[in-house]
Amino acid sequence: MSETDNATIILDYLNGMNRPYDAETIFCNLQEQHGLGKNAVVKALESLALEGKIKRKIFGIHKIYFADQAQFKDVSVADLKKMDDHISGLTAELQSISSINKQLSAELKELKKTPTTDEMVAEIQELKEECATDKARLEKIKSAGDYVPPEERERVCKERDLYVEEWRKRKRLALDMIDAIMEGYPKSKKELLEEIGIETDEDHGVVIPDK
């Protein structure tokens, strides 16, 4: 694209928008649509300003560019009101469209989370295969000689817990009795146990299992 084309695009943009911009903003606004480089934008703006086709104001290191207001006709109060009404209408329309866009964006976000039909079909097939594999394993386990049904396993576990609790209770009672005897026994506890013929869990390395 030639320098003349760049200048024409930027001049039309500034005249059409009729508001002040810096070079960076103009570059950002036109780059996607026209592919203008930043250096090309700066060069075109300076050229247009020197030719008097646009106005330029310098504030320190910042430069602001805007359309030459002399080219615009005077606008009546009625025309200004008409434009204000038009702007108000466009603003309301923009708000409505933005609201709809926000709602549609939320719906799209949710839809993206939902699996597609092909994905669902593939997942169902995968689950069916997994279910068939698990079913085959279950049948193999049931057919084995060492298979224990869940209800039988539950009954055995309950009985085990009952016996363990009874073990704890009886051991506690026995120890209480031995402690009571030891209060009047002149020898050691070990000698007492040997004398009355009691073997402890510790003698056989036995530990009461947890529940």
Short mmCIF file of C-alpha atoms in Angstrom, two decimals:
data_model
loop_
_atom_site.label_atom_id
_atom_site.label_comp_id
_atom_site.label_asym_id
_atom_site.label_seq_id
_atom_site.Cartn_x
_atom_site.Cartn_y
_atom_site.Cartn_z
CA MET A 1 0.00 0.00 0.00
CA SER A 2 1.42 3.41 -1.02
CA GLU A 3 1.97 6.40 1.26
CA THR A 4 -0.83 8.21 -0.57
CA ASP A 5 -3.24 5.36 0.14
CA ASN A 6 -2.21 5.38 3.82
CA ALA A 7 -2.79 9.11 4.07
CA THR A 8 -6.20 8.82 2.38
CA ILE A 9 -7.32 6.10 4.76
CA ILE A 10 -6.25 8.09 7.82
CA LEU A 11 -7.73 11.36 6.51
CA ASP A 12 -11.08 9.69 5.82
CA TYR A 13 -10.98 8.12 9.28
CA LEU A 14 -10.28 11.39 11.12
CA ASN A 15 -12.90 13.30 9.11
CA GLY A 16 -15.46 10.56 9.63
CA MET A 17 -14.87 10.22 13.38
CA ASN A 18 -14.26 13.98 13.90
CA ARG A 19 -12.58 13.57 17.25
CA PRO A 20 -8.98 13.85 18.49
CA TYR A 21 -6.66 10.81 18.52
CA ASP A 22 -3.02 10.09 19.13
CA ALA A 23 -0.99 8.02 16.67
CA GLU A 24 -1.11 4.90 18.85
CA THR A 25 -4.94 4.90 18.97
CA ILE A 26 -5.25 5.44 15.23
CA PHE A 27 -2.80 2.61 14.60
CA CYS A 28 -4.78 0.25 16.86
CA ASN A 29 -8.13 1.22 15.28
CA LEU A 30 -6.96 0.82 11.67
CA GLN A 31 -4.33 -1.91 11.86
CA GLU A 32 -6.68 -4.90 11.84
CA GLN A 33 -8.85 -3.67 8.97
CA HIS A 34 -6.20 -2.04 6.77
CA GLY A 35 -2.96 -3.63 8.00
CA LEU A 36 -1.22 -0.29 8.52
CA GLY A 37 2.10 -0.36 10.34
CA LYS A 38 2.73 2.06 13.19
CA ASN A 39 5.55 3.88 11.39
CA ALA A 40 3.34 4.27 8.31
CA VAL A 41 0.57 5.78 10.48
CA VAL A 42 2.94 8.29 12.14
CA LYS A 43 4.46 9.27 8.79
CA ALA A 44 1.04 9.77 7.18
CA LEU A 45 -0.22 11.86 10.13
CA GLU A 46 2.81 14.15 10.03
CA SER A 47 2.46 14.54 6.25
CA LEU A 48 -1.25 15.38 6.51
CA ALA A 49 -0.55 17.89 9.29
CA LEU A 50 2.20 19.61 7.30
CA GLU A 51 -0.13 19.82 4.27
CA GLY A 52 -2.81 21.40 6.46
CA LYS A 53 -5.32 18.66 5.78
CA ILE A 54 -5.60 17.84 9.49
CA LYS A 55 -4.78 19.68 12.71
CA ARG A 56 -2.13 18.72 15.21
CA LYS A 57 -1.69 19.78 18.86
CA ILE A 58 1.44 19.05 20.88
CA PHE A 59 1.25 18.51 24.63
CA GLY A 60 4.78 17.86 25.88
CA ILE A 61 5.87 14.65 24.19
CA HIS A 62 2.32 13.78 23.11
CA LYS A 63 0.82 14.70 19.76
CA ILE A 64 -2.91 14.81 19.13
CA TYR A 65 -4.40 14.78 15.63
CA PHE A 66 -7.93 15.73 14.58
CA ALA A 67 -9.94 16.82 11.54
CA ASP A 68 -9.83 20.40 10.29
CA GLN A 69 -13.09 21.85 11.61
CA ALA A 70 -13.20 24.51 8.87
CA GLN A 71 -14.45 21.90 6.40
CA PHE A 72 -17.59 21.24 8.39
CA LYS A 73 -20.68 23.36 7.94
CA ASP A 74 -22.33 25.16 10.82
CA VAL A 75 -25.00 23.02 12.43
CA SER A 76 -28.28 24.43 13.67
CA VAL A 77 -29.73 23.77 17.12
CA ALA A 78 -32.42 21.63 15.55
CA ASP A 79 -29.84 19.56 13.71
CA LEU A 80 -27.83 19.14 16.93
CA LYS A 81 -30.94 17.94 18.76
CA LYS A 82 -31.69 15.57 15.92
CA MET A 83 -28.16 14.19 16.13
CA ASP A 84 -28.41 13.91 19.92
CA ASP A 85 -31.65 11.96 19.58
CA HIS A 86 -30.02 9.73 17.00
CA ILE A 87 -27.04 9.14 19.28
CA SER A 88 -29.36 8.34 22.20
CA GLY A 89 -31.20 5.84 20.05
CA LEU A 90 -27.96 4.22 18.91
CA THR A 91 -26.72 4.12 22.51
CA ALA A 92 -29.88 2.35 23.67
CA GLU A 93 -29.61 -0.06 20.75
CA LEU A 94 -25.96 -0.71 21.59
CA GLN A 95 -26.84 -1.45 25.22
CA SER A 96 -29.55 -3.87 24.11
CA ILE A 97 -27.22 -5.61 21.66
CA SER A 98 -24.48 -5.77 24.33
CA SER A 99 -26.93 -7.37 26.76
CA ILE A 100 -28.00 -9.93 24.16
CA ASN A 101 -24.37 -10.56 23.24
CA LYS A 102 -23.50 -11.13 26.90
CA GLN A 103 -26.35 -13.62 27.27
CA LEU A 104 -25.39 -15.44 24.06
CA SER A 105 -21.74 -15.55 25.14
CA ALA A 106 -22.76 -17.18 28.43
CA GLU A 107 -24.91 -19.73 26.57
CA LEU A 108 -22.06 -20.43 24.15
CA LYS A 109 -19.67 -20.95 27.04
CA GLU A 110 -22.03 -23.53 28.56
CA LEU A 111 -22.54 -25.23 25.19
CA LYS A 112 -18.79 -25.57 24.74
CA LYS A 113 -18.68 -27.50 28.01
CA THR A 114 -21.30 -29.94 26.71
CA PRO A 115 -19.89 -32.93 24.81
CA THR A 116 -20.77 -33.23 21.15
CA THR A 117 -22.91 -36.10 19.84
CA ASP A 118 -19.82 -37.90 18.53
CA GLU A 119 -18.05 -37.46 21.88
CA MET A 120 -21.09 -38.80 23.74
CA VAL A 121 -21.33 -41.82 21.43
CA ALA A 122 -17.62 -42.53 21.94
CA GLU A 123 -17.95 -42.16 25.72
CA ILE A 124 -21.00 -44.47 25.84
CA GLN A 125 -19.12 -47.07 23.83
CA GLU A 126 -16.12 -46.77 26.14
CA LEU A 127 -18.35 -47.20 29.20
CA LYS A 128 -20.03 -50.23 27.66
CA GLU A 129 -16.65 -51.85 27.03
CA GLU A 130 -15.52 -51.04 30.55
CA CYS A 131 -18.76 -52.44 31.97
CA ALA A 132 -18.34 -55.65 29.94
CA THR A 133 -14.76 -56.05 31.19
CA ASP A 134 -15.81 -55.54 34.82
CA LYS A 135 -18.71 -57.95 34.40
CA ALA A 136 -16.38 -60.60 33.01
CA ARG A 137 -13.99 -60.14 35.93
CA LEU A 138 -16.89 -60.40 38.39
CA GLU A 139 -18.12 -63.63 36.82
CA LYS A 140 -14.60 -65.03 36.97
CA ILE A 141 -14.32 -64.16 40.65
CA LYS A 142 -17.72 -65.66 41.43
CA SER A 143 -16.82 -68.89 39.64
CA ALA A 144 -13.59 -69.27 41.64
CA GLY A 145 -13.63 -71.59 44.66
CA ASP A 146 -12.49 -68.91 47.09
CA TYR A 147 -15.24 -66.45 46.24
CA VAL A 148 -17.05 -65.07 49.29
CA PRO A 149 -20.43 -63.40 48.73
CA PRO A 150 -20.73 -59.84 50.12
CA GLU A 151 -23.37 -60.82 52.68
CA GLU A 152 -21.18 -63.65 54.02
CA ARG A 153 -18.19 -61.34 54.22
CA GLU A 154 -20.28 -58.80 56.13
CA ARG A 155 -21.45 -61.49 58.58
CA VAL A 156 -17.88 -62.66 59.23
CA CYS A 157 -16.67 -59.10 59.78
CA LYS A 158 -19.43 -58.47 62.33
CA GLU A 159 -18.58 -61.67 64.18
CA ARG A 160 -14.90 -60.75 64.18
CA ASP A 161 -15.69 -57.33 65.67
CA LEU A 162 -17.84 -58.99 68.34
CA TYR A 163 -15.08 -61.46 69.31
CA VAL A 164 -12.41 -58.75 69.36
CA GLU A 165 -14.55 -56.62 71.66
CA GLU A 166 -15.15 -59.64 73.94
CA TRP A 167 -11.40 -60.32 73.96
CA ARG A 168 -10.68 -56.75 75.08
CA LYS A 169 -13.34 -56.93 77.77
CA ARG A 170 -12.12 -60.24 79.25
CA LYS A 171 -8.49 -59.17 79.14
CA ARG A 172 -9.38 -55.97 80.97
CA LEU A 173 -11.28 -57.93 83.66
CA ALA A 174 -8.38 -60.39 84.08
CA LEU A 175 -5.86 -57.60 84.45
CA ASP A 176 -8.06 -55.86 86.99
CA MET A 177 -8.24 -59.06 89.05
CA ILE A 178 -4.48 -59.59 88.85
CA ASP A 179 -3.85 -56.00 89.92
CA ALA A 180 -6.17 -56.53 92.91
CA ILE A 181 -4.31 -59.73 93.92
CA MET A 182 -0.94 -57.99 93.53
CA GLU A 183 -1.89 -55.55 96.30
CA GLY A 184 -1.41 -58.34 98.89
CA TYR A 185 0.99 -60.60 96.98
CA PRO A 186 4.59 -60.52 98.26
CA LYS A 187 6.26 -61.55 94.99
CA SER A 188 6.46 -60.09 91.50
CA LYS A 189 3.65 -60.05 88.99
CA LYS A 190 5.54 -62.49 86.76
CA GLU A 191 5.86 -64.99 89.60
CA LEU A 192 2.15 -64.63 90.34
CA LEU A 193 1.23 -65.40 86.76
CA GLU A 194 3.52 -68.44 86.73
CA GLU A 195 2.12 -69.66 90.04
CA ILE A 196 -1.51 -69.52 88.91
CA GLY A 197 -0.64 -70.73 85.39
CA ILE A 198 -1.72 -67.68 83.33
CA GLU A 199 -0.15 -67.03 79.93
CA THR A 200 -0.50 -63.51 78.57
CA ASP A 201 -0.90 -62.29 75.00
CA GLU A 202 2.56 -60.79 75.28
CA ASP A 203 4.05 -64.20 76.10
CA HIS A 204 2.94 -65.43 72.69
CA GLY A 205 3.55 -62.16 70.79
CA VAL A 206 -0.17 -61.63 70.22
CA VAL A 207 -1.70 -58.17 69.76
CA ILE A 208 -5.42 -57.48 69.92
CA PRO A 209 -6.39 -56.39 66.38
CA ASP A 210 -7.97 -53.05 65.70
CA LYS A 211 -11.65 -52.93 64.90
#
